[in-house]
GROMACS .gro file of C-alpha atoms in nm:
model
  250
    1UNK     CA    1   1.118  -1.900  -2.042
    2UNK     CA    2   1.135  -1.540  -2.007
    3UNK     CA    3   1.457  -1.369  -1.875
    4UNK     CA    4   1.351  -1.141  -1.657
    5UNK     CA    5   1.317  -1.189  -1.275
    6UNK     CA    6   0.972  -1.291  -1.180
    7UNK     CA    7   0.779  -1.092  -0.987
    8UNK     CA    8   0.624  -1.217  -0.627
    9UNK     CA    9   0.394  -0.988  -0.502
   10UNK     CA   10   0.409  -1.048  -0.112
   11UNK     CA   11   0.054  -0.943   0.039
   12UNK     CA   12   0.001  -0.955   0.436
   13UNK     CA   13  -0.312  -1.138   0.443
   14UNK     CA   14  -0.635  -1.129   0.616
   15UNK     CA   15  -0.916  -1.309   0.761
   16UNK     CA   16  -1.123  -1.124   0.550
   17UNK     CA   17  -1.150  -1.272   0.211
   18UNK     CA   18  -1.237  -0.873   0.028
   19UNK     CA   19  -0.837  -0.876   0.126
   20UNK     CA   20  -0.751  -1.151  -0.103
   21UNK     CA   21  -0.972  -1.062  -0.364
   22UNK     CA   22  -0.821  -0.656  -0.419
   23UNK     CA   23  -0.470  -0.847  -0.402
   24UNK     CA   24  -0.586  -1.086  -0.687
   25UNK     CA   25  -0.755  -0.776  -0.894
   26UNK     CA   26  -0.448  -0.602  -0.843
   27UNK     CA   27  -0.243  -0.828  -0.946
   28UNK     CA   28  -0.394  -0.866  -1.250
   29UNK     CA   29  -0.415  -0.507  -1.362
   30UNK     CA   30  -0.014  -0.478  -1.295
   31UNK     CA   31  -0.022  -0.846  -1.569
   32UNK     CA   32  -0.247  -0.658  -1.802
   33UNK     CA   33   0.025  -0.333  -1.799
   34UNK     CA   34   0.311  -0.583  -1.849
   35UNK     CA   35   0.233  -0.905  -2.003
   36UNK     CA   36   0.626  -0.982  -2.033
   37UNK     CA   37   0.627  -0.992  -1.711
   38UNK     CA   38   0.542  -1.308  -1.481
   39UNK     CA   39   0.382  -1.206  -1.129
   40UNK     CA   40   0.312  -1.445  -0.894
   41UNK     CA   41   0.139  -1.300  -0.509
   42UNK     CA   42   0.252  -1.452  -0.173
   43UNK     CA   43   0.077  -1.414   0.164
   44UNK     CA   44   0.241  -1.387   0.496
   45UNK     CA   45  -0.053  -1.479   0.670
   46UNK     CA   46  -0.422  -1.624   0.654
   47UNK     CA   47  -0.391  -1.656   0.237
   48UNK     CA   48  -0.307  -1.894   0.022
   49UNK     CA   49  -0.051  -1.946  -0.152
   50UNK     CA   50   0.204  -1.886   0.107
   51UNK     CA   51   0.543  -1.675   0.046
   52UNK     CA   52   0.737  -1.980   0.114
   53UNK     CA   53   0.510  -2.187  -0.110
   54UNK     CA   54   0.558  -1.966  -0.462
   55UNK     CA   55   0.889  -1.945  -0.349
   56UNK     CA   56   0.958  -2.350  -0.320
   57UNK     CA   57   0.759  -2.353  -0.680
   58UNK     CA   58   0.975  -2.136  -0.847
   59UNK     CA   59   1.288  -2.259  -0.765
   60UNK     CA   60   1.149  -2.651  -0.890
   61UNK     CA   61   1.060  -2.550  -1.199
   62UNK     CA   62   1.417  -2.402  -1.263
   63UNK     CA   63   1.316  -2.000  -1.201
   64UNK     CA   64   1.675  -1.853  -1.060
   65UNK     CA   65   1.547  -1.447  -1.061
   66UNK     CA   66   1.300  -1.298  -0.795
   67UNK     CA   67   1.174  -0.959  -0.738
   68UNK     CA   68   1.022  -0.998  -0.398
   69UNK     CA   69   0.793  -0.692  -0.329
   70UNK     CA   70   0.632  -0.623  -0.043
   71UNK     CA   71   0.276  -0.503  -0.056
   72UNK     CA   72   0.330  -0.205   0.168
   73UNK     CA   73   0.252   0.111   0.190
   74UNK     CA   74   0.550   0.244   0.483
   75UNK     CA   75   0.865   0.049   0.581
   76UNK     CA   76   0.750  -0.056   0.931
   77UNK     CA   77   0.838  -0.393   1.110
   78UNK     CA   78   0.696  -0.627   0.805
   79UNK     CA   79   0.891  -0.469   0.569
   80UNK     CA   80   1.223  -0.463   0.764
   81UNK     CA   81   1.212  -0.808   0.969
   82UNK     CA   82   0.897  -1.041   0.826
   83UNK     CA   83   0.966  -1.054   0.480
   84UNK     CA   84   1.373  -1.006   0.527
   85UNK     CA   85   1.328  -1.400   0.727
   86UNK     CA   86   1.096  -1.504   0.480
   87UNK     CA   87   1.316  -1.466   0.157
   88UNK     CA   88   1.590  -1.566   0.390
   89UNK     CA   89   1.494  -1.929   0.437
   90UNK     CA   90   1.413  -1.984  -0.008
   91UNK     CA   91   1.573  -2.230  -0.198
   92UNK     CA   92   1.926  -2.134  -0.224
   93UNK     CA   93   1.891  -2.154  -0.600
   94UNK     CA   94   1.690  -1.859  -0.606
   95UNK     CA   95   1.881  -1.512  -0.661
   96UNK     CA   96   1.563  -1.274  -0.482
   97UNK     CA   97   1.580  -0.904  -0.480
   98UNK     CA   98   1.364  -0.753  -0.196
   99UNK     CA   99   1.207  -0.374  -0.364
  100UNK     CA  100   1.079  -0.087  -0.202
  101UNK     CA  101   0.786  -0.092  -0.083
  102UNK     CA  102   0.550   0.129  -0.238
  103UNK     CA  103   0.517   0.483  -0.060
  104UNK     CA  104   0.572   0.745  -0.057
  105UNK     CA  105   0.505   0.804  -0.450
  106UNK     CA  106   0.332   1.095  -0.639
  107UNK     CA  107   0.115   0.866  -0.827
  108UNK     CA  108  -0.030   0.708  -0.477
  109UNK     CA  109  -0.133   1.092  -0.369
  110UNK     CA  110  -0.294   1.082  -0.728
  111UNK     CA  111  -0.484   0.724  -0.659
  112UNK     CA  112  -0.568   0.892  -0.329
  113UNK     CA  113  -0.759   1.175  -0.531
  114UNK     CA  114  -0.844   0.940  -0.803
  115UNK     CA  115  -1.087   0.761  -0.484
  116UNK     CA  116  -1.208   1.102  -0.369
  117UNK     CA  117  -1.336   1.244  -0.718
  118UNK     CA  118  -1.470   0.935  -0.712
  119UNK     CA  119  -1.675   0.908  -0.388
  120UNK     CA  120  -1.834   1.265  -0.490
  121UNK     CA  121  -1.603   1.536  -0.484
  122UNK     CA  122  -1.474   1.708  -0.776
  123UNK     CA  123  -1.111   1.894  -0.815
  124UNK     CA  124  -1.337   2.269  -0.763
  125UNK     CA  125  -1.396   2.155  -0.435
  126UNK     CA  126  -1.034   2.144  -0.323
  127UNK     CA  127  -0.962   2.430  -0.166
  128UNK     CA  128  -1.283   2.427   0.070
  129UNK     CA  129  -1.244   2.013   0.141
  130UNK     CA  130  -1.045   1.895   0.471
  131UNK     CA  131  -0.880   1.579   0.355
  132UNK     CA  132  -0.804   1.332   0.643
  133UNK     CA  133  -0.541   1.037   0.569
  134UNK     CA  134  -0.611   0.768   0.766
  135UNK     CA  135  -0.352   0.492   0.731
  136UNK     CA  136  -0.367   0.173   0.966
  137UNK     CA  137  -0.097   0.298   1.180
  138UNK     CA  138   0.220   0.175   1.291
  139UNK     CA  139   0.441   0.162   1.599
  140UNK     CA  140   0.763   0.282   1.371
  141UNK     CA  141   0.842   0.608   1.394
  142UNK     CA  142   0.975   0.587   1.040
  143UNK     CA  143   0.646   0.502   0.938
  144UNK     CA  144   0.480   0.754   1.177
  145UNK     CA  145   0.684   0.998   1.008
  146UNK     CA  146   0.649   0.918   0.611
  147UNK     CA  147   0.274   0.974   0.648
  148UNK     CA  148   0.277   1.293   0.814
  149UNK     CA  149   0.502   1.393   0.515
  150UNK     CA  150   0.238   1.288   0.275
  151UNK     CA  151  -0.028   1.468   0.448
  152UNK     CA  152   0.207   1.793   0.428
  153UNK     CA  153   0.269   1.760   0.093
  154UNK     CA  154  -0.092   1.675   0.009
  155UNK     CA  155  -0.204   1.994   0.177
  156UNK     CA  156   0.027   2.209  -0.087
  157UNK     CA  157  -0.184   2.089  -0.362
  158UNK     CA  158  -0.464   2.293  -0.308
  159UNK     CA  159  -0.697   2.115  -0.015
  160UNK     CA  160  -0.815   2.356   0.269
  161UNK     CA  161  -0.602   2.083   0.490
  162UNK     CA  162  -0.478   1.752   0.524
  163UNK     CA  163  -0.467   1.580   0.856
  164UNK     CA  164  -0.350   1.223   0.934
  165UNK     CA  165  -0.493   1.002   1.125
  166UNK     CA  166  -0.429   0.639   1.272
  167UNK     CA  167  -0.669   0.297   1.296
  168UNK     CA  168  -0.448   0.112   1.467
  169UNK     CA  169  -0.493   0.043   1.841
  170UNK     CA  170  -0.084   0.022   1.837
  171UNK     CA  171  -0.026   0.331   1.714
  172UNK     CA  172   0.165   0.558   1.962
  173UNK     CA  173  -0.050   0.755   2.204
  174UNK     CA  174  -0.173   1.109   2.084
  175UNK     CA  175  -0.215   1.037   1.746
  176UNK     CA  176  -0.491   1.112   1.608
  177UNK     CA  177  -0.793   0.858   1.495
  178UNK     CA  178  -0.965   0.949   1.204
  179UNK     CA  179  -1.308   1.067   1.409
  180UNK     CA  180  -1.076   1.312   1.583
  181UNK     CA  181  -0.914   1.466   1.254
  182UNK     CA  182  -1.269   1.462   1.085
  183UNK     CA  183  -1.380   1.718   1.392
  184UNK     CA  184  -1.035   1.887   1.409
  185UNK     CA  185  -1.097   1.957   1.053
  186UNK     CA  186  -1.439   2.081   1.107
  187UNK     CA  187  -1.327   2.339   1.370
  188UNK     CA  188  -1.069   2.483   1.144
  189UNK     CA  189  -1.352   2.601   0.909
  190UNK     CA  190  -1.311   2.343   0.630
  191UNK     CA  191  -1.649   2.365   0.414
  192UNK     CA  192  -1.642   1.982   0.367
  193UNK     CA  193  -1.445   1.730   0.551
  194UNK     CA  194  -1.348   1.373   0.336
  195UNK     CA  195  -1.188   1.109   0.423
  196UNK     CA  196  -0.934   0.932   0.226
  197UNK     CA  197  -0.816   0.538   0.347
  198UNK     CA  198  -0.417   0.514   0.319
  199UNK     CA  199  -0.482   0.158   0.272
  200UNK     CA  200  -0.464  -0.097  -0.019
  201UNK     CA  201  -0.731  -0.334   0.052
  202UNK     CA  202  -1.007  -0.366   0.264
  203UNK     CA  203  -1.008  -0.545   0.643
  204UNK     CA  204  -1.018  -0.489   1.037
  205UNK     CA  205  -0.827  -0.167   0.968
  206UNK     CA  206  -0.977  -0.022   0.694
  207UNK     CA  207  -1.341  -0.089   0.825
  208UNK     CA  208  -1.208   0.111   1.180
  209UNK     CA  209  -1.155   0.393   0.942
  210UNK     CA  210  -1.470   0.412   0.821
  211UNK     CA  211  -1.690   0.412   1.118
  212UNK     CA  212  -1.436   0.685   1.274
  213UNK     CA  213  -1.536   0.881   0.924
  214UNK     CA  214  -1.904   0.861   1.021
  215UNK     CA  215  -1.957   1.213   1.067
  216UNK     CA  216  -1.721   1.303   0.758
  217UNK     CA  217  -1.902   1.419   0.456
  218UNK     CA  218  -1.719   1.188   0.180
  219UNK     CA  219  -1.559   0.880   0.242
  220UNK     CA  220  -1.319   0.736  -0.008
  221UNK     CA  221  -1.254   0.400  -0.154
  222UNK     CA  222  -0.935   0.188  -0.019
  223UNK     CA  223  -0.693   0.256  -0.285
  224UNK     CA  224  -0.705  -0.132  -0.438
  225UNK     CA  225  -0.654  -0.213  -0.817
  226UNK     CA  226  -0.626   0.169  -0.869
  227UNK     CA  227  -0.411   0.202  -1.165
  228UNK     CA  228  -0.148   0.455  -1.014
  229UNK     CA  229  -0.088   0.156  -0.778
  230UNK     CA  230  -0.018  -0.099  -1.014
  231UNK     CA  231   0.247   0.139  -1.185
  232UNK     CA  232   0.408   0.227  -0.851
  233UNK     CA  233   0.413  -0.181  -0.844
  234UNK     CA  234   0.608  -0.154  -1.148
  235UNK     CA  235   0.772   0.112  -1.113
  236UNK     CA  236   0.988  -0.042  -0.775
  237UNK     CA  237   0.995  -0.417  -1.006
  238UNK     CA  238   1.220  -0.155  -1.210
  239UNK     CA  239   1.411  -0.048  -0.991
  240UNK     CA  240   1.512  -0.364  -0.794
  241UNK     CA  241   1.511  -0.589  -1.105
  242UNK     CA  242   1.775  -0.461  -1.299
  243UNK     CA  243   2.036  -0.583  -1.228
  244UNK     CA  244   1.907  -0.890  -1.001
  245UNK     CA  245   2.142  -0.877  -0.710
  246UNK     CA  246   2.258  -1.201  -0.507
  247UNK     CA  247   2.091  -1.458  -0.303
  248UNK     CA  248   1.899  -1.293   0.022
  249UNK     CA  249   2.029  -1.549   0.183
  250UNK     CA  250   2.417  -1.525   0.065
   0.00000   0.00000   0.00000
């Protein structure tokens, strides 16, 4: 058995079954980059295998080191209470290690333009392209605030600008949906106006975004199975899972 900390991948979950299936996909491209390493994926909700589930199936076949890592793109409420009571209530045999989740990162912003060269643009078109970040949105204002950080940063790379922009219905009031930052961006003189999903997989959410990107000239990919994403996976495995600290629940 190997002797380093497993890691469980800990996906939300969705109704939609294109969800499950970028989880899966990326889950196997982070295997492929580290075959020493065993990864296992947990959903919260609507998904099989459950969090709880792996969790109970580790600890009977005599695993004592987790990595627990939450699928996330901000630390908003799932991050900081969900998956906190989750690992909480494992088998006391099992020493888990929640990581980071995964943004911000510098190799996200370059899956982000890995999906836009992709959908049609091409790096010339940078400084004439309005870039809109739409992320699902979030009620934390820590979360809020790490995106609008990204789309600051983002801008100094060499886009005409970078606007954020929220799907979620939840999302405090005033900030912008991505239909709003696609005509903000068109006012400000940007040639070209794309779209790019702050999102990992595809859902309610992400399928909000793109009808608000309808009158956007580009529309990007979710980021999914990218492979920036699957080293960002490894790169917080990494960084939680050596050393493996105590029980969660200790």
């Amino acid at each position: 058995m190997s002797t380093k900390p497993v890691l469980l991948v800990i996906a939300h979950g969705s109704r939609d079954p294109r969800h499950a299936a970028t989880v899966h996909a990326l889950v196997r491209r982070v295997r492929s980059l580290r075959p020493d390493v065993r990864v296992e994926t947990g959903f919260l909700d609507f998904n099989i295998p459950s969090v709880q589930g792996v969790l109970e199936s580790l600890a009977a076949e005599g695993v004592r080191d987790v990595v627990a890592l939450p699928l996330l793109l901000t630390r908003a409420f799932h991050a900081k209470a969900d998956i906190p009571a989750v690992l909480r209530a494992a088998p006391p045999q099992l020493r888990i290690r929640q990581a980071e989740v995964l943004g911000p990162s510098p190799l996200l912003l370059s899956a982000l333009e890995r999906r836009l060269y992709e959908a049609g643009l091409t790096p010339a078109d940078k400084s004439s392209t309005g870039v809109v970040l739409a992320s699902a949105g979030s009620t934390d204002p820590e979360a809020i605030a790490v995106i609008a950080e990204i789309a600051r940063e983002w801008r100094h790379t060499g886009w005409c600008a970078v606007r954020p922009a929220f799907a979620s219905a939840g999302s405090p009031a005033g900030f912008p949906r991505t239909e709003d930052a696609v005509r903000a961006l068109r006012e400000l003189g940007c040639e070209r106006v794309a779209v790019a999903p702050y999102v990992l997989a595809p859902g309610f959410l992400p399928d909000r975004i793109a009808r608000g990107a309808a009158e956007a000239d580009v529309l990007a990919d979710v980021l999914g199975a990218a492979p920036e994403v699957a080293r960002v996976l490894l790169e917080r495995y990494e960084a939680a899972g050596v050393p493996v600290l105590a029980a969660v629940g200790a």
